Short mmCIF file of C-alpha atoms and ligand atoms in Angstrom, two decimals:
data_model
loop_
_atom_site.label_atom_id
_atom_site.label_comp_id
_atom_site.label_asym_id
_atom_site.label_seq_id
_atom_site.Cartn_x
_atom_site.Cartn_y
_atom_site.Cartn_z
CA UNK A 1 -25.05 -15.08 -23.74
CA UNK A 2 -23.96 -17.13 -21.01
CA UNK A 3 -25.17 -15.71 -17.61
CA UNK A 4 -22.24 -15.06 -15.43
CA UNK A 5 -22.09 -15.86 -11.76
CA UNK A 6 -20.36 -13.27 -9.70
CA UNK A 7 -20.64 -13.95 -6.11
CA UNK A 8 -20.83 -10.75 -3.75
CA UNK A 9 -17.80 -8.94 -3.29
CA UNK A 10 -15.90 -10.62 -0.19
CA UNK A 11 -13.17 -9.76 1.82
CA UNK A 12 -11.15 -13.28 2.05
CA UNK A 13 -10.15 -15.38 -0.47
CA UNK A 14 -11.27 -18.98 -0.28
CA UNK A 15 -9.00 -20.90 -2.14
CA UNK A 16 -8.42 -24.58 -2.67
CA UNK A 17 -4.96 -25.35 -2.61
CA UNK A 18 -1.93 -23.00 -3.78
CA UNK A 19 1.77 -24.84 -5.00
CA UNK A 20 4.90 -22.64 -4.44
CA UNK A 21 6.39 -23.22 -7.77
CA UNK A 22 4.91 -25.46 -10.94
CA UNK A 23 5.99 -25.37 -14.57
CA UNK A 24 3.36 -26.21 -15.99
CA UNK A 25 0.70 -23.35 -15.23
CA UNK A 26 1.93 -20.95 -17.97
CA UNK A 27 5.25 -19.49 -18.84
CA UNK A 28 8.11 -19.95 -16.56
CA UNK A 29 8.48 -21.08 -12.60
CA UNK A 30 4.70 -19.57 -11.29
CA UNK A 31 3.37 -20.08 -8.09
CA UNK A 32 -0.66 -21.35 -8.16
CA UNK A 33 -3.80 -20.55 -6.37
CA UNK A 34 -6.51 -22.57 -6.99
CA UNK A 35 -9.72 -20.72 -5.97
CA UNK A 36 -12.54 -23.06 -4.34
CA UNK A 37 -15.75 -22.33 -6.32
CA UNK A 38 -17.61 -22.98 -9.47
CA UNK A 39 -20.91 -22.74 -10.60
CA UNK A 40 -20.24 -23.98 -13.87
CA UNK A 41 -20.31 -27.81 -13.13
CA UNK A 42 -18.39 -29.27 -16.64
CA UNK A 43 -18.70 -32.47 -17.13
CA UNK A 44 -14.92 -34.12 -17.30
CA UNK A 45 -13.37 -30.99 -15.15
CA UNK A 46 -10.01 -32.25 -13.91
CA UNK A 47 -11.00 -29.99 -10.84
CA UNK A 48 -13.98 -31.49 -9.38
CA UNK A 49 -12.84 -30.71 -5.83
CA UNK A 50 -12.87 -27.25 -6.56
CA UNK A 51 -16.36 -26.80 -7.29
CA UNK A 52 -18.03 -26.40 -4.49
CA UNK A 53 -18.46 -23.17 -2.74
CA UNK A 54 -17.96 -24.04 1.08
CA UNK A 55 -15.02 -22.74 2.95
CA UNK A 56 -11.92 -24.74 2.08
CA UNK A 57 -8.97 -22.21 2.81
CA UNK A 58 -10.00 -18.93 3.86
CA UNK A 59 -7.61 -16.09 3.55
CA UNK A 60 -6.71 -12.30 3.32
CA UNK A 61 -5.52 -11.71 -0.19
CA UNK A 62 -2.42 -9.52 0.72
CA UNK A 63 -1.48 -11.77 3.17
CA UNK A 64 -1.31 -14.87 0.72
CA UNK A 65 0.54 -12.14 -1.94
CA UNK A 66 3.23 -11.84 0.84
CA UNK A 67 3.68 -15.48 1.06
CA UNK A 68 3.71 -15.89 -2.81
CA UNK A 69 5.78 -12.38 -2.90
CA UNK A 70 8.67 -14.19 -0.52
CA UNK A 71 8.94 -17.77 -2.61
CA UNK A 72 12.04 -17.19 -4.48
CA UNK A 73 12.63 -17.82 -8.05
CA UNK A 74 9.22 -17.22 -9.79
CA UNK A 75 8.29 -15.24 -12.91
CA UNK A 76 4.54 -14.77 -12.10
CA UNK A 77 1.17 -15.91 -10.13
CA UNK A 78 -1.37 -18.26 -12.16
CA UNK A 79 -5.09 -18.55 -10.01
CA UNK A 80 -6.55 -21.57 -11.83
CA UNK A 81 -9.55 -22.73 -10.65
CA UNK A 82 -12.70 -23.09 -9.48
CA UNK A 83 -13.80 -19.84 -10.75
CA UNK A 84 -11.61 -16.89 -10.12
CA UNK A 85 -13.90 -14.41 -11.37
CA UNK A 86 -16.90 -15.63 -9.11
CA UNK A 87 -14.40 -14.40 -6.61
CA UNK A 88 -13.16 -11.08 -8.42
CA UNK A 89 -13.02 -8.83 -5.56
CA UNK A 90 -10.40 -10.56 -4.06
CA UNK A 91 -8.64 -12.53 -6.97
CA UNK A 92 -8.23 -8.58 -8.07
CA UNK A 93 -6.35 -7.47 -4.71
CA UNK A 94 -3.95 -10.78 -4.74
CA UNK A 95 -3.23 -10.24 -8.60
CA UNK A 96 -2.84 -6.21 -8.08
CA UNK A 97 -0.60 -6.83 -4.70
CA UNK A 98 1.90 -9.75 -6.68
CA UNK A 99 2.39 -7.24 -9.99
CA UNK A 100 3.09 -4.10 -7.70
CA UNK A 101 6.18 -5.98 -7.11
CA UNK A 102 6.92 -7.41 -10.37
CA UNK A 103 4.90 -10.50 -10.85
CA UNK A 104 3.27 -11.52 -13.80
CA UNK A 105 -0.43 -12.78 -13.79
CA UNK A 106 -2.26 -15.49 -15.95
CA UNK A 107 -5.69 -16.48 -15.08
CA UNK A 108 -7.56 -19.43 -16.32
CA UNK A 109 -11.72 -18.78 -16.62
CA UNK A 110 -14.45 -20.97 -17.25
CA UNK A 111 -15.90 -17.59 -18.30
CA UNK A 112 -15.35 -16.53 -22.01
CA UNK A 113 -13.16 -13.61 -22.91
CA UNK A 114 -16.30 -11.78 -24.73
CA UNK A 115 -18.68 -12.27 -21.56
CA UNK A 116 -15.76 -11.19 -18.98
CA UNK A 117 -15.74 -7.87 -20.79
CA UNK A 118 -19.48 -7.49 -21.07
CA UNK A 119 -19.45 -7.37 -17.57
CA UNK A 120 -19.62 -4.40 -15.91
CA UNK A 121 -19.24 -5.03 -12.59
CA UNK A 122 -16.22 -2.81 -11.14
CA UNK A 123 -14.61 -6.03 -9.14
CA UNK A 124 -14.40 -7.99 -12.93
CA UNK A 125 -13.02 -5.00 -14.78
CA UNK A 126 -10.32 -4.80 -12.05
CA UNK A 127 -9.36 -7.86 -12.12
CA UNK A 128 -9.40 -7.88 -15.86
CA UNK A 129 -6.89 -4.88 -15.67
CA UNK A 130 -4.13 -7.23 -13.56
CA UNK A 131 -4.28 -10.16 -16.34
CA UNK A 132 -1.06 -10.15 -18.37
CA UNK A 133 -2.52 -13.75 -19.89
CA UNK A 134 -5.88 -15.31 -19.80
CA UNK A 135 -7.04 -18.64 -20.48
CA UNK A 136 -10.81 -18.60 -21.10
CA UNK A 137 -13.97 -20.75 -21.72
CA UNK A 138 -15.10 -23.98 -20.37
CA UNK A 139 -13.82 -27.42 -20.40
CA UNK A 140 -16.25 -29.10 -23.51
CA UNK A 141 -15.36 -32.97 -23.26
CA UNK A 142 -15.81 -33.70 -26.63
CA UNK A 143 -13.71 -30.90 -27.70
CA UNK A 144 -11.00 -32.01 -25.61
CA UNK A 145 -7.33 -32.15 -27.00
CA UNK A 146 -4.09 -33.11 -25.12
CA UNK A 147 -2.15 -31.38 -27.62
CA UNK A 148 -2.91 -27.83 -26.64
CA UNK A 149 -0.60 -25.96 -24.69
CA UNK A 150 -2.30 -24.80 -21.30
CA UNK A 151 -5.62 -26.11 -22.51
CA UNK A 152 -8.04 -28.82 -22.08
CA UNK A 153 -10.38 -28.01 -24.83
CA UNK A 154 -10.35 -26.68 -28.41
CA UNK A 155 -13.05 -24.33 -27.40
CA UNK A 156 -10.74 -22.58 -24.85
CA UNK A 157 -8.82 -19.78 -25.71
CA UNK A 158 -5.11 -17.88 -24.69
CA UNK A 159 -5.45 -14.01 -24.64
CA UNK A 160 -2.11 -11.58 -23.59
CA UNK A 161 -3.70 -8.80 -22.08
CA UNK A 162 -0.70 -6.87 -21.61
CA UNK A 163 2.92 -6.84 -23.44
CA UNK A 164 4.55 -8.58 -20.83
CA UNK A 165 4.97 -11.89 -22.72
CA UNK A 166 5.47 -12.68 -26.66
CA UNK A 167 2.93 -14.96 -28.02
CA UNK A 168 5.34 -16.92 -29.24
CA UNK A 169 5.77 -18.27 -25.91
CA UNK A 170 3.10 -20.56 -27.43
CA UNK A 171 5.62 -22.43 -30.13
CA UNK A 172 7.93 -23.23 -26.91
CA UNK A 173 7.95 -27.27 -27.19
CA UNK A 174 10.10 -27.62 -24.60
CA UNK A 175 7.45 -26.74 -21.91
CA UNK A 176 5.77 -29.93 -19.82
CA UNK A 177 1.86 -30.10 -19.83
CA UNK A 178 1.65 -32.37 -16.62
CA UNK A 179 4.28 -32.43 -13.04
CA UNK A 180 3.67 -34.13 -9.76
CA UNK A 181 4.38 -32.28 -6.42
CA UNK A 182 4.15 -33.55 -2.51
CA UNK A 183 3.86 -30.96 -0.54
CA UNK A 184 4.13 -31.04 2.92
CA UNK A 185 0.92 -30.88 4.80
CA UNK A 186 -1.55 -31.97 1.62
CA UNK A 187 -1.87 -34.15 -0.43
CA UNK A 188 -0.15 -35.53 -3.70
CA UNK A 189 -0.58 -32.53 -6.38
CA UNK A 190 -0.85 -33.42 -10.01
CA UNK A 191 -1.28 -30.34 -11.74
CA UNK A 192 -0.98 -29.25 -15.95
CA UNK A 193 -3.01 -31.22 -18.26
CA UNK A 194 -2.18 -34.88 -17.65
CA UNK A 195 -3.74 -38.12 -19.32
CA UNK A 196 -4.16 -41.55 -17.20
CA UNK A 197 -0.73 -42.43 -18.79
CA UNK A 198 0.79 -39.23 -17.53
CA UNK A 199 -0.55 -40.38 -13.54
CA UNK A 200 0.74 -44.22 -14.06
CA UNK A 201 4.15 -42.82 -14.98
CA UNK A 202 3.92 -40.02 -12.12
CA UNK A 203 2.89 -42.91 -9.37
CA UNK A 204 5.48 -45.47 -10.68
CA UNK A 205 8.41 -42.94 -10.27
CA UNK A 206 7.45 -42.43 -7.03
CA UNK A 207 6.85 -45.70 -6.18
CA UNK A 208 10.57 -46.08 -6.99
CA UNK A 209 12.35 -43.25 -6.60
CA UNK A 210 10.38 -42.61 -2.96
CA UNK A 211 8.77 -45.10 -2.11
CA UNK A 212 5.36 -43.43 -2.10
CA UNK A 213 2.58 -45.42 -2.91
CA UNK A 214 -0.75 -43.85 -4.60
CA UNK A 215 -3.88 -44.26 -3.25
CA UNK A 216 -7.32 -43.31 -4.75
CA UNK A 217 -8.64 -40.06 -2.99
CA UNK A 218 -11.69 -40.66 -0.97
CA UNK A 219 -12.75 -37.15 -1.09
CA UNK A 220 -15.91 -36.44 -2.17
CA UNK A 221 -17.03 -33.26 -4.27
S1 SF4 B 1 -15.28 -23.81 -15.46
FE1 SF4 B 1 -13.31 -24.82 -15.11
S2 SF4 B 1 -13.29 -25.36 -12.91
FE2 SF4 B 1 -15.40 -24.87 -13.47
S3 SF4 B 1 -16.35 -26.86 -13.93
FE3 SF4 B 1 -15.64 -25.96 -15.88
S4 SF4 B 1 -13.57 -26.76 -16.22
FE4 SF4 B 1 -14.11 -27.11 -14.05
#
């Protein structure tokens, strides 16, 4: 079995980036969190900035559920990652504060399904309990197919945890796999499941339609 990392229970949140309102996280208008952290190191993540562990946004969980709470218009919360459940402790109190007032939940795990629930640790089973969907398992390159629905990798799974949504929500064609956002005060977010072709398309419209021109990020992991 896989060992699982759990971190020690914290009480702030350090998260990556988080996008008011995408499309293309799971069913309907969702906000995202992207939690900063993983120990699992994939090779072809799409989220290599996410993996390390140092500080990137620290926060109080209820206080980013407030923000999220206030955008208008969205069905749910998605926390993509990095590894949300190496953060469980406080993934748990944002997802628990969002659905007291009505918000669904989908979480996407590097973890498997079948691990998460043979851990016992009272911070994972909590944060299992808030999951209305979960996407689980890590990205395996050579397993990788563009095809799937709110996955990278054939390996990777969708579980609904709760009643909230039909799986047929999975036979929905009409749903995107890849959108672009600018966002004031970060930079360029290209978030779903996009393929090179999906990011020349994405930088010529903006190139046109705003005059933005893409630059390769000189971040480093
Ligand atoms: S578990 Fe997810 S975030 Fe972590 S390295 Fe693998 S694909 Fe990337």
């Amino acid at each position: 079995m896989t060992k699982l990392n759990h971190k020690k229970s914290c009480s702030l949140l350090n998260i990556h980036a988080v996008i008011p309102v995408s499309c293309v996280n799971g069913p309907g208008a969702r906000a995202v969190v992207w939690t900063q952290g993983c120990s699992q190191q994939c090779p072809g993540c799409s989220n290599p900035l996410t993996h390390s562990h140092n500080p990137k946004i620290l926060i109080d969980p209820e206080e980013l559920a407030r923000y999220i709470l206030a955008i208008p218009g969205i069905e749910g919360l998605t926390v993509s990652g990095g590894e949300p459940f190496e953060q469980a402790s406080a993934v748990s109190r944002l997802c628990h504060a969002v659905r007291k007032d009505s918000l669904s939940v989908m979480v996407f795990t590097g973890w498997t399904y079948e691990n998460i629930c043979q851990c016992h640790t009272r911070a994972v089973r909590n944060l299992l309990q808030q999951i209305d969907i979960l996407v689980d398992g890590p990205f395996i390159q050579n397993l990788a197919d563009k095809s799937l629905l709110w996955r990278g990798s054939r390996n990777q799974q969708i579980w609904f945890l709760t009643n909230r949504y039909d799986p047929d929500v999975l036979q929905d064609n009409t749903q995107s796999q890849v959108e672009g956002q600018l966002v004031s005060e970060v930079p360029l977010q290209i978030t779903g499941f996009p393929e090179e072709a999906d990011i020349v398309v994405l930088a010529h419209r903006l190139s046109v339609e705003s005059g933005v021109i893409l630059e390769p990020s000189s971040e480093n992991n």
